[in-house]
Short mmCIF file of C-alpha atoms and ligand atoms in Angstrom, two decimals:
data_model
loop_
_atom_site.label_atom_id
_atom_site.label_comp_id
_atom_site.label_asym_id
_atom_site.label_seq_id
_atom_site.Cartn_x
_atom_site.Cartn_y
_atom_site.Cartn_z
CA MET A 1 -58.25 -29.46 -115.44
CA GLU A 2 -58.62 -33.25 -115.24
CA LYS A 3 -61.60 -34.83 -116.99
CA ILE A 4 -62.89 -37.50 -114.59
CA SER A 5 -65.00 -40.65 -114.98
CA PHE A 6 -66.59 -41.92 -111.75
CA PHE A 7 -68.00 -45.46 -111.30
CA GLY A 8 -70.06 -46.44 -108.23
CA LEU A 9 -72.31 -43.79 -106.66
CA GLY A 10 -73.37 -45.60 -103.48
CA ASN A 11 -73.11 -44.51 -99.84
CA MET A 12 -69.46 -43.52 -100.32
CA GLY A 13 -69.02 -42.90 -104.06
CA GLY A 14 -72.07 -40.60 -104.33
CA PRO A 15 -70.80 -37.93 -101.91
CA MET A 16 -67.19 -38.34 -103.12
CA ALA A 17 -68.23 -37.64 -106.73
CA ALA A 18 -70.40 -34.74 -105.52
CA ASN A 19 -67.35 -33.11 -103.89
CA LEU A 20 -65.43 -33.32 -107.19
CA VAL A 21 -68.34 -31.73 -109.07
CA ARG A 22 -68.59 -28.95 -106.47
CA ALA A 23 -64.86 -28.31 -106.84
CA GLY A 24 -65.45 -27.57 -110.53
CA TYR A 25 -64.18 -30.79 -112.15
CA GLU A 26 -65.83 -32.17 -115.28
CA VAL A 27 -67.19 -35.52 -114.01
CA CYS A 28 -68.99 -38.17 -116.06
CA VAL A 29 -70.71 -40.72 -113.80
CA PHE A 30 -71.98 -44.31 -114.02
CA ASP A 31 -73.91 -46.57 -111.64
CA LEU A 32 -76.30 -49.49 -112.08
CA VAL A 33 -78.90 -47.54 -110.05
CA PRO A 34 -80.42 -44.77 -112.26
CA ALA A 35 -81.56 -42.67 -109.25
CA ALA A 36 -77.95 -42.47 -108.00
CA VAL A 37 -76.85 -41.20 -111.43
CA GLU A 38 -79.65 -38.61 -111.59
CA GLU A 39 -78.68 -37.23 -108.18
CA LEU A 40 -75.19 -36.45 -109.49
CA VAL A 41 -76.47 -35.11 -112.82
CA ASN A 42 -78.65 -32.67 -110.83
CA LEU A 43 -75.47 -31.39 -109.17
CA GLY A 44 -73.77 -30.79 -112.53
CA ALA A 45 -72.18 -34.12 -113.51
CA THR A 46 -72.73 -35.65 -116.96
CA LYS A 47 -73.78 -39.25 -117.65
CA ALA A 48 -73.36 -41.80 -120.44
CA GLU A 49 -75.07 -45.08 -121.25
CA THR A 50 -72.09 -47.47 -121.19
CA PRO A 51 -68.80 -47.66 -119.27
CA GLU A 52 -66.96 -47.31 -122.61
CA GLU A 53 -68.68 -43.98 -123.32
CA VAL A 54 -68.10 -42.80 -119.74
CA VAL A 55 -64.31 -43.19 -120.02
CA LYS A 56 -63.96 -41.67 -123.51
CA GLY A 57 -61.48 -38.79 -123.28
CA ALA A 58 -61.05 -39.08 -119.50
CA ASN A 59 -57.64 -38.42 -117.91
CA VAL A 60 -58.69 -39.97 -114.60
CA ILE A 61 -61.03 -42.90 -113.90
CA ILE A 62 -62.20 -43.35 -110.30
CA SER A 63 -64.11 -46.40 -109.01
CA MET A 64 -65.86 -46.94 -105.66
CA LEU A 65 -67.47 -50.38 -106.03
CA PRO A 66 -68.54 -53.01 -103.48
CA ALA A 67 -65.96 -55.80 -103.95
CA GLY A 68 -63.06 -57.17 -106.03
CA LYS A 69 -65.28 -59.00 -108.52
CA HIS A 70 -67.04 -55.74 -109.47
CA VAL A 71 -63.74 -53.89 -109.94
CA ALA A 72 -62.20 -56.74 -111.98
CA SER A 73 -65.24 -57.04 -114.22
CA LEU A 74 -65.42 -53.25 -114.90
CA TYR A 75 -61.75 -52.88 -115.87
CA GLU A 76 -61.43 -56.25 -117.68
CA GLY A 77 -64.36 -55.06 -119.84
CA LEU A 78 -62.79 -51.65 -120.46
CA ILE A 79 -59.37 -53.15 -121.23
CA GLY A 80 -60.95 -55.62 -123.66
CA SER A 81 -62.84 -52.93 -125.53
CA SER A 82 -59.87 -50.51 -125.50
CA GLU A 83 -57.73 -53.15 -127.21
CA LEU A 84 -60.31 -53.23 -129.99
CA SER A 85 -60.81 -49.48 -130.17
CA ASN A 86 -58.30 -47.00 -128.77
CA ALA A 87 -61.11 -44.49 -128.36
CA ASN A 88 -61.94 -45.89 -124.92
CA LEU A 89 -59.28 -45.92 -122.18
CA LYS A 90 -56.82 -43.19 -123.16
CA LYS A 91 -53.05 -43.83 -123.12
CA GLY A 92 -51.56 -42.00 -120.13
CA ALA A 93 -54.87 -42.03 -118.21
CA LEU A 94 -54.82 -42.81 -114.47
CA VAL A 95 -57.13 -45.35 -112.79
CA ILE A 96 -57.79 -44.69 -109.08
CA ASP A 97 -59.67 -47.54 -107.42
CA CYS A 98 -60.98 -46.47 -104.00
CA SER A 99 -62.97 -49.66 -103.22
CA THR A 100 -61.83 -51.98 -100.43
CA ILE A 101 -60.75 -55.14 -102.28
CA ASP A 102 -57.98 -57.75 -102.18
CA ALA A 103 -54.50 -56.53 -103.09
CA GLY A 104 -54.09 -59.34 -105.66
CA THR A 105 -56.98 -58.09 -107.85
CA ILE A 106 -55.62 -54.54 -108.14
CA GLN A 107 -52.06 -55.80 -108.68
CA SER A 108 -53.07 -58.01 -111.60
CA LEU A 109 -55.32 -55.28 -113.07
CA SER A 110 -52.46 -52.79 -112.84
CA VAL A 111 -50.23 -55.08 -114.96
CA LYS A 112 -52.95 -55.40 -117.62
CA LEU A 113 -53.66 -51.65 -117.59
CA GLU A 114 -49.97 -50.88 -117.94
CA GLN A 115 -49.88 -53.02 -121.10
CA ILE A 116 -52.32 -50.57 -122.76
CA GLY A 117 -50.47 -47.52 -121.40
CA VAL A 118 -52.80 -46.78 -118.47
CA ASN A 119 -51.46 -46.12 -114.94
CA CYS A 120 -53.17 -47.40 -111.83
CA ILE A 121 -53.23 -46.87 -108.06
CA ASP A 122 -55.28 -48.34 -105.24
CA ALA A 123 -56.62 -45.71 -102.83
CA PRO A 124 -59.00 -47.29 -100.29
CA VAL A 125 -60.47 -44.94 -97.71
CA SER A 126 -61.27 -44.63 -94.03
CA GLY A 127 -63.75 -42.18 -92.52
CA GLY A 128 -67.16 -43.59 -93.46
CA VAL A 129 -70.13 -41.81 -95.02
CA ALA A 130 -69.59 -38.70 -92.87
CA GLY A 131 -65.99 -38.45 -94.10
CA ALA A 132 -67.11 -38.90 -97.71
CA THR A 133 -69.79 -36.22 -97.33
CA ASN A 134 -67.57 -33.70 -95.54
CA GLY A 135 -64.51 -34.35 -97.72
CA THR A 136 -62.46 -35.51 -94.74
CA LEU A 137 -61.60 -39.09 -95.77
CA SER A 138 -58.18 -40.67 -95.23
CA PHE A 139 -56.75 -42.22 -98.41
CA MET A 140 -54.20 -45.06 -98.25
CA VAL A 141 -52.50 -45.11 -101.61
CA GLY A 142 -50.55 -47.89 -103.32
CA GLY A 143 -48.74 -47.03 -106.56
CA ASN A 144 -45.65 -45.37 -108.02
CA GLU A 145 -44.54 -41.87 -107.02
CA LYS A 146 -45.61 -40.25 -110.32
CA SER A 147 -49.17 -41.64 -110.16
CA PHE A 148 -49.41 -40.77 -106.45
CA ASN A 149 -48.43 -37.16 -107.18
CA GLN A 150 -50.93 -36.94 -110.06
CA ALA A 151 -53.76 -38.30 -107.86
CA LYS A 152 -52.98 -36.28 -104.72
CA PRO A 153 -54.72 -32.98 -105.62
CA LEU A 154 -57.90 -34.88 -106.55
CA LEU A 155 -57.82 -37.02 -103.42
CA GLU A 156 -57.36 -33.83 -101.37
CA VAL A 157 -60.71 -32.60 -102.71
CA MET A 158 -62.36 -35.72 -101.21
CA GLY A 159 -60.21 -36.19 -98.12
CA LYS A 160 -57.95 -34.48 -95.62
CA ASN A 161 -55.24 -37.16 -95.21
CA VAL A 162 -53.52 -38.75 -98.21
CA PHE A 163 -50.91 -41.38 -97.31
CA HIS A 164 -48.51 -43.12 -99.71
CA ALA A 165 -48.33 -46.69 -98.35
CA GLY A 166 -46.05 -48.19 -101.05
CA ASP A 167 -46.43 -49.92 -104.42
CA VAL A 168 -49.74 -51.00 -106.02
CA GLY A 169 -51.71 -53.09 -103.49
CA ALA A 170 -50.03 -51.50 -100.44
CA GLY A 171 -53.05 -49.23 -99.85
CA GLN A 172 -55.27 -52.31 -99.57
CA ILE A 173 -52.88 -53.98 -97.12
CA ALA A 174 -52.89 -50.84 -94.93
CA LYS A 175 -56.69 -50.75 -95.10
CA VAL A 176 -57.18 -54.38 -93.97
CA CYS A 177 -54.66 -53.93 -91.13
CA ASN A 178 -56.59 -50.85 -89.97
CA ASN A 179 -60.00 -52.51 -90.17
CA MET A 180 -58.81 -55.70 -88.45
CA LEU A 181 -57.56 -53.53 -85.56
CA LEU A 182 -60.85 -51.56 -85.61
CA SER A 183 -62.89 -54.78 -85.22
CA ILE A 184 -60.68 -55.97 -82.35
CA LEU A 185 -61.12 -52.60 -80.58
CA MET A 186 -64.89 -52.69 -81.15
CA VAL A 187 -65.28 -56.18 -79.70
CA GLY A 188 -62.96 -55.41 -76.77
CA THR A 189 -64.75 -52.14 -75.99
CA SER A 190 -68.15 -53.89 -76.06
CA GLU A 191 -66.88 -56.63 -73.76
CA ALA A 192 -65.43 -54.17 -71.23
CA LEU A 193 -68.53 -51.94 -71.21
CA GLN A 194 -70.84 -54.88 -70.56
CA LEU A 195 -68.57 -56.18 -67.77
CA GLY A 196 -68.98 -52.80 -66.07
CA ILE A 197 -72.75 -52.71 -66.63
CA ASP A 198 -73.15 -56.27 -65.24
CA ASN A 199 -71.37 -55.08 -62.12
CA GLY A 200 -73.54 -52.04 -61.55
CA LEU A 201 -71.68 -49.28 -63.41
CA ASP A 202 -73.35 -46.60 -65.52
CA PRO A 203 -71.93 -47.06 -69.08
CA LYS A 204 -71.66 -43.25 -69.51
CA VAL A 205 -69.56 -42.94 -66.36
CA LEU A 206 -67.45 -46.00 -67.26
CA SER A 207 -66.90 -44.68 -70.81
CA GLU A 208 -65.72 -41.34 -69.46
CA ILE A 209 -63.32 -43.05 -67.04
CA MET A 210 -61.84 -45.38 -69.70
CA SER A 211 -61.69 -42.61 -72.35
CA ASN A 212 -59.47 -40.67 -69.95
CA SER A 213 -57.44 -43.72 -68.94
CA SER A 214 -55.26 -46.25 -70.76
CA GLY A 215 -58.30 -48.00 -72.34
CA SER A 216 -59.04 -44.95 -74.54
CA ASN A 217 -59.64 -45.79 -78.22
CA TRP A 218 -61.71 -44.54 -81.20
CA THR A 219 -64.57 -47.04 -80.74
CA LEU A 220 -64.98 -45.99 -77.12
CA ASP A 221 -64.34 -42.27 -77.55
CA VAL A 222 -66.27 -41.37 -80.72
CA TYR A 223 -68.24 -44.45 -81.87
CA ASN A 224 -69.42 -45.88 -78.54
CA PRO A 225 -71.26 -49.22 -79.07
CA CYS A 226 -73.51 -48.91 -75.98
CA PRO A 227 -76.90 -47.24 -76.75
CA GLY A 228 -77.43 -43.91 -75.00
CA VAL A 229 -73.78 -43.10 -74.26
CA GLN A 230 -73.24 -40.86 -77.33
CA GLU A 231 -76.19 -39.28 -79.11
CA THR A 232 -74.49 -39.23 -82.52
CA ALA A 233 -73.19 -42.84 -82.51
CA PRO A 234 -75.11 -45.50 -84.55
CA ALA A 235 -75.74 -47.33 -81.23
CA SER A 236 -78.07 -44.49 -80.19
CA ASN A 237 -79.85 -44.65 -83.56
CA ASP A 238 -80.93 -48.34 -83.61
CA TYR A 239 -77.51 -49.26 -85.06
CA LYS A 240 -78.40 -47.73 -88.43
CA PRO A 241 -75.13 -47.73 -90.47
CA GLY A 242 -72.56 -46.11 -90.56
CA PHE A 243 -70.48 -49.10 -91.52
CA MET A 244 -72.43 -52.29 -92.00
CA THR A 245 -71.60 -55.63 -90.34
CA ASN A 246 -71.60 -57.13 -93.88
CA LEU A 247 -68.82 -54.79 -95.01
CA MET A 248 -66.75 -55.32 -91.84
CA LEU A 249 -67.06 -59.08 -92.36
CA LYS A 250 -65.87 -58.68 -95.98
CA ASP A 251 -62.83 -56.69 -94.78
CA LEU A 252 -62.02 -59.26 -92.08
CA GLY A 253 -62.15 -61.99 -94.75
CA LEU A 254 -59.61 -59.95 -96.77
CA ALA A 255 -57.44 -59.58 -93.65
CA MET A 256 -57.50 -63.34 -93.05
CA ASP A 257 -56.61 -64.10 -96.71
CA THR A 258 -53.75 -61.62 -96.44
CA ALA A 259 -52.53 -63.28 -93.22
CA VAL A 260 -52.62 -66.75 -94.82
CA ASN A 261 -50.64 -65.47 -97.83
CA SER A 262 -47.93 -63.95 -95.63
CA GLY A 263 -47.94 -66.70 -92.98
CA SER A 264 -48.80 -64.12 -90.28
CA ALA A 265 -50.36 -65.06 -86.94
CA THR A 266 -53.62 -63.11 -86.39
CA PRO A 267 -55.45 -64.87 -83.54
CA MET A 268 -57.42 -61.78 -82.49
CA GLY A 269 -58.42 -60.97 -86.08
CA SER A 270 -59.51 -64.56 -86.60
CA LEU A 271 -61.64 -64.44 -83.44
CA THR A 272 -63.34 -61.18 -84.43
CA ARG A 273 -63.93 -62.45 -88.00
CA ASN A 274 -65.75 -65.43 -86.53
CA MET A 275 -67.72 -63.23 -84.13
CA TYR A 276 -68.83 -61.00 -87.03
CA ALA A 277 -69.68 -64.08 -89.16
CA LEU A 278 -71.93 -65.34 -86.36
CA HIS A 279 -73.39 -61.85 -85.86
CA GLN A 280 -74.27 -61.74 -89.57
CA LYS A 281 -75.80 -65.25 -89.48
CA LEU A 282 -78.02 -64.10 -86.59
CA GLY A 283 -79.56 -61.50 -88.95
CA ASN A 284 -77.45 -58.41 -88.17
CA GLY A 285 -75.63 -58.00 -91.52
CA ASP A 286 -77.32 -54.70 -92.39
CA LEU A 287 -76.81 -53.16 -88.95
CA ASP A 288 -73.83 -51.02 -88.05
CA PHE A 289 -70.78 -53.07 -86.97
CA SER A 290 -71.01 -51.59 -83.45
CA SER A 291 -74.17 -53.73 -82.95
CA ILE A 292 -71.76 -56.55 -81.98
CA PHE A 293 -72.34 -55.02 -78.49
CA ASN A 294 -75.70 -56.87 -78.48
CA GLN A 295 -73.88 -60.21 -78.39
CA PHE A 296 -72.57 -59.24 -74.94
CA SER A 297 -75.60 -57.38 -73.61
CA GLN A 298 -78.36 -59.88 -74.46
CA LYS A 299 -79.58 -61.84 -71.46
P1 NAD B 301 -72.63 -49.22 -101.75
O1 NAD B 301 -73.16 -50.60 -101.90
O2 NAD B 301 -73.44 -48.19 -101.06
O3 NAD B 301 -72.26 -48.62 -103.21
C1 NAD B 301 -71.72 -49.35 -104.26
C2 NAD B 301 -72.30 -48.79 -105.57
O4 NAD B 301 -71.66 -49.44 -106.68
C3 NAD B 301 -73.80 -49.06 -105.72
O5 NAD B 301 -74.47 -47.83 -105.98
C4 NAD B 301 -73.89 -50.03 -106.91
O6 NAD B 301 -75.05 -49.85 -107.69
C5 NAD B 301 -72.64 -49.63 -107.68
N1 NAD B 301 -72.16 -50.63 -108.62
C6 NAD B 301 -72.02 -51.97 -108.47
N2 NAD B 301 -71.48 -52.51 -109.58
C7 NAD B 301 -71.27 -51.49 -110.46
C8 NAD B 301 -70.74 -51.40 -111.78
N3 NAD B 301 -70.30 -52.47 -112.43
N4 NAD B 301 -70.67 -50.18 -112.36
C9 NAD B 301 -71.09 -49.08 -111.72
N5 NAD B 301 -71.62 -49.09 -110.47
C10 NAD B 301 -71.71 -50.29 -109.86
O7 NAD B 301 -71.20 -49.39 -101.05
P2 NAD B 301 -70.36 -48.26 -100.27
O8 NAD B 301 -70.73 -48.23 -98.84
O9 NAD B 301 -70.38 -47.00 -101.09
O10 NAD B 301 -68.88 -48.92 -100.33
C11 NAD B 301 -68.10 -48.92 -101.51
C12 NAD B 301 -66.71 -49.43 -101.15
O11 NAD B 301 -66.14 -48.60 -100.13
C13 NAD B 301 -66.70 -50.86 -100.59
O12 NAD B 301 -65.59 -51.54 -101.09
C14 NAD B 301 -66.59 -50.64 -99.07
O13 NAD B 301 -65.99 -51.73 -98.40
C15 NAD B 301 -65.74 -49.39 -99.01
N6 NAD B 301 -65.89 -48.57 -97.80
C16 NAD B 301 -67.14 -48.31 -97.28
C17 NAD B 301 -67.23 -47.52 -96.12
C18 NAD B 301 -68.59 -47.20 -95.50
O14 NAD B 301 -68.61 -46.67 -94.38
N7 NAD B 301 -69.70 -47.48 -96.18
C19 NAD B 301 -66.08 -47.00 -95.52
C20 NAD B 301 -64.85 -47.25 -96.10
C21 NAD B 301 -64.76 -48.04 -97.24
#
């Protein structure tokens, strides 16, 4: 059975690592927050003091970190120390980075990892904290066929859909396309709901009508941004995340960088990025991204 190292035990990484431990894998964990590490150790994971010790002897290294700079700094450090001592990253090991970061960072890391005999894939996820907890995430994988096939059984422990998007970096491109569309749907749904409310409609009734008509979409049907329409949605729980405005804004920044690189026209994505930037500046960065509804509903 694979011996796994897991870096980043936050909202997503914590429950993902827990599912691997529960499935019987030998998992050694690392996070900058000691309480997050202890939680996993209590479930049966092991811990080590430094990243170098964590990866010793591991066949698979998984990371779930906030942004590209964290991922680059972790692996640059490990590559540097493995060049000095081959006891660290093992030849033939597989790196699976699940963080949402720019495709360029993972592509350049993959070249450097390959030079020391380590394979690498990007495998960003969709499905949020609930998906991570229940093991129902969707993984969007970029990498070669062999690495994809090696990773698949592990990813299936943490998720229910595992897609092969293409070469290294392709998973990240799929992820930013998805999240750009998600933000556009969220803003559009908020706008339509408030138009109905301003003209005397009950948002529950309007939501039911649109969910069963051509306006149906995920943000309306299962993540409704209007408080009181769906009991389980963050909107009905003071917009407690869920998926923070700060993280959506980060992903929209990645989408815009990607569009500039490829010369693509993304007018709707650009508009929603600016709306989320303003929303963050107004103090809503830590709220769920569906709180953008407040920009339409405030009198
Ligand atoms: P988080 O901030 O809750 O967790 C990140 C963890 O990484 C923290 O515990 C932090 O201490 C740790 N960390 C930072 N630097 C580290 C290092 N060098 N070594 C070890 N640990 C380190 O973030 P999250 O919500 O778990 O998100 C992680 C990634 O997943 C992000 O890229 C995010 O965009 C993406 N994502 C999040 C969601 C969501 O709903 N929260 C959904 C899909 C994708």
